[in-house]
Amino acid sequence: MKKTVLVIFALLIGLNVFGQMRRNRNSIPQTTREPSEKDIEKRKRLVEERKNEYIANFLTTLEADDFQKEIIKQSLNSYFIAKVALYKTRFEHSLDRDKAIKALDDTHFADLKELISEGDMNKIKELIKGEFDEQEVVKEKKKKRKKRKKKKKTKDEEDNG
């Protein structure tokens, strides 16, 4: 009796595992094609849009005027282009790449030090290090929009009432 229960139990487990393996093998899509020119262009466009959005979100945190923000925006765009170029460049050792990136980080924003405030320069350094929290900025924007909508509704109600 015990042997038959164990055999049935082993068969059930074995069939269950076999069924799962078979299902997973069939449900995984096979990608055998290379990305087309259209796919590559679309991806580049999406990356560019995302970069511009990221920079725009960062610029809202700065205390600079519009002229300074425009200069910072151009400088950030050129920085990201240079950094991508460094990543695409072949180096013999990863240490060489790290040195080149550190040199870029140290020298690229040197001319901005005279133009902008110390606080904004510290924020740019945080952005370079990767410590900028974009989600926080997006949340604050949503809160401001909600407050504006509430103010607008109350203002409209006062005008109508």
Coordinates of C-alpha atoms in Angstrom, one line a residue:
M1 CA 0.0 0.0 0.0
K2 CA 2.8 2.4 0.9
K3 CA 4.7 1.6 -2.2
T4 CA 1.7 2.3 -4.5
V5 CA 1.1 5.6 -2.8
L6 CA 4.7 6.6 -3.2
V7 CA 4.7 5.5 -6.9
I8 CA 1.6 7.5 -7.6
F9 CA 2.9 10.5 -5.8
A10 CA 6.2 10.3 -7.7
L11 CA 4.3 10.0 -11.0
L12 CA 2.2 13.0 -10.2
I13 CA 5.2 15.2 -9.3
G14 CA 7.1 14.0 -12.4
L15 CA 4.2 14.7 -14.8
N16 CA 3.7 18.1 -13.2
V17 CA 7.4 19.1 -13.6
F18 CA 7.4 17.8 -17.2
G19 CA 4.3 19.8 -18.0
Q20 CA 5.7 23.0 -16.6
M21 CA 9.0 22.6 -18.6
R22 CA 7.1 22.0 -21.8
R23 CA 4.8 25.0 -21.3
N24 CA 7.8 27.3 -20.5
R25 CA 9.7 26.2 -23.5
N26 CA 6.8 27.0 -25.8
S27 CA 5.8 30.3 -24.2
I28 CA 9.3 32.0 -24.5
P29 CA 9.4 34.0 -27.7
Q30 CA 12.4 33.3 -30.0
T31 CA 14.0 36.4 -31.3
T32 CA 16.0 35.5 -34.3
R33 CA 16.0 38.8 -36.2
E34 CA 18.3 41.7 -36.0
P35 CA 16.8 45.2 -35.2
S36 CA 15.9 47.0 -38.4
E37 CA 16.9 50.6 -39.2
K38 CA 13.5 51.7 -38.2
D39 CA 13.8 50.1 -34.8
I40 CA 17.3 51.6 -34.3
E41 CA 16.0 55.1 -35.2
K42 CA 13.0 54.7 -32.9
R43 CA 15.2 53.7 -30.0
K44 CA 17.6 56.6 -30.6
R45 CA 14.6 59.0 -30.7
L46 CA 13.2 57.6 -27.5
V47 CA 16.6 57.9 -25.8
E48 CA 17.0 61.5 -26.9
E49 CA 13.5 62.4 -25.7
R50 CA 14.2 60.8 -22.3
K51 CA 17.5 62.6 -22.0
N52 CA 15.8 65.9 -22.7
E53 CA 13.1 65.2 -20.2
Y54 CA 15.7 64.2 -17.6
I55 CA 17.6 67.4 -18.1
A56 CA 14.4 69.5 -18.0
N57 CA 13.4 67.9 -14.7
F58 CA 16.9 68.7 -13.3
L59 CA 16.8 72.3 -14.5
T60 CA 13.6 72.9 -12.5
T61 CA 15.5 72.2 -9.3
L62 CA 18.1 74.9 -10.0
E63 CA 17.9 78.5 -8.7
A64 CA 19.5 80.1 -11.8
D65 CA 17.8 82.4 -14.3
D66 CA 16.6 81.4 -17.8
F67 CA 19.9 82.4 -19.5
Q68 CA 22.0 80.4 -17.0
K69 CA 19.6 77.4 -17.3
E70 CA 20.0 77.5 -21.1
I71 CA 23.8 77.4 -20.8
I72 CA 23.6 74.6 -18.2
K73 CA 21.3 72.7 -20.5
Q74 CA 23.7 72.9 -23.5
S75 CA 26.6 72.0 -21.2
L76 CA 24.7 68.9 -19.9
N77 CA 23.8 67.8 -23.4
S78 CA 27.4 68.1 -24.5
Y79 CA 28.5 66.2 -21.4
F80 CA 26.2 63.3 -22.0
I81 CA 27.3 63.1 -25.7
A82 CA 31.0 63.1 -24.6
K83 CA 30.3 60.5 -22.0
V84 CA 28.5 58.2 -24.5
A85 CA 31.4 58.6 -26.9
L86 CA 33.8 57.6 -24.1
Y87 CA 31.8 54.5 -23.4
K88 CA 31.8 53.6 -27.1
T89 CA 35.6 54.0 -27.4
R90 CA 37.7 50.9 -26.9
F91 CA 40.2 51.1 -24.1
E92 CA 42.8 48.4 -23.3
H93 CA 41.9 48.4 -19.6
S94 CA 38.8 49.5 -17.8
L95 CA 41.0 51.7 -15.6
D96 CA 41.8 53.8 -18.6
R97 CA 38.1 54.4 -19.2
D98 CA 37.5 55.3 -15.6
K99 CA 40.3 57.8 -15.7
A100 CA 39.0 59.3 -18.9
I101 CA 35.5 59.6 -17.4
K102 CA 36.9 61.1 -14.2
A103 CA 38.8 63.7 -16.3
L104 CA 35.6 64.5 -18.2
D105 CA 33.7 64.9 -14.9
D106 CA 36.4 67.2 -13.5
T107 CA 37.0 69.5 -16.5
H108 CA 33.7 69.7 -18.4
F109 CA 31.9 72.0 -16.0
A110 CA 34.9 74.1 -15.0
D111 CA 33.7 77.1 -17.0
L112 CA 30.3 77.0 -15.3
K113 CA 31.8 77.6 -11.8
E114 CA 32.1 81.3 -12.5
L115 CA 28.7 81.7 -14.0
I116 CA 26.4 79.9 -11.6
S117 CA 26.0 79.8 -7.8
E118 CA 27.7 77.3 -5.5
G119 CA 24.5 75.5 -4.7
D120 CA 23.7 74.9 -8.3
M121 CA 27.2 73.7 -9.0
N122 CA 26.8 71.2 -6.1
K123 CA 23.6 70.0 -7.7
I124 CA 25.3 69.5 -11.0
K125 CA 28.0 67.5 -9.2
E126 CA 25.3 65.3 -7.6
L127 CA 23.8 64.8 -11.1
I128 CA 27.2 63.7 -12.5
K129 CA 27.6 61.2 -9.6
G130 CA 24.2 59.8 -10.2
E131 CA 22.6 61.0 -6.9
F132 CA 19.9 63.1 -8.6
D133 CA 16.5 61.7 -7.6
E134 CA 14.2 62.5 -10.5
Q135 CA 11.2 60.8 -9.0
E136 CA 11.2 63.4 -6.2
V137 CA 11.0 66.2 -8.8
V138 CA 8.1 64.5 -10.7
K139 CA 6.2 64.1 -7.4
E140 CA 6.6 67.8 -6.6
K141 CA 5.4 68.8 -10.1
K142 CA 2.3 66.7 -9.6
K143 CA 1.6 68.3 -6.2
K144 CA 2.0 71.8 -7.7
R145 CA -0.4 70.9 -10.5
K146 CA -3.0 69.6 -8.1
K147 CA -2.7 72.8 -6.0
R148 CA -3.1 74.9 -9.1
K149 CA -6.2 72.9 -10.1
K150 CA -7.7 73.3 -6.6
K151 CA -7.0 77.1 -6.7
K152 CA -8.5 77.4 -10.1
K153 CA -11.7 75.5 -9.1
T154 CA -12.1 77.6 -6.0
K155 CA -11.5 80.8 -8.0
D156 CA -14.1 79.7 -10.6
E157 CA -16.6 78.8 -7.9
E158 CA -16.1 82.3 -6.3
D159 CA -16.6 84.0 -9.7
N160 CA -19.7 82.0 -10.4
G161 CA -21.1 82.2 -6.9

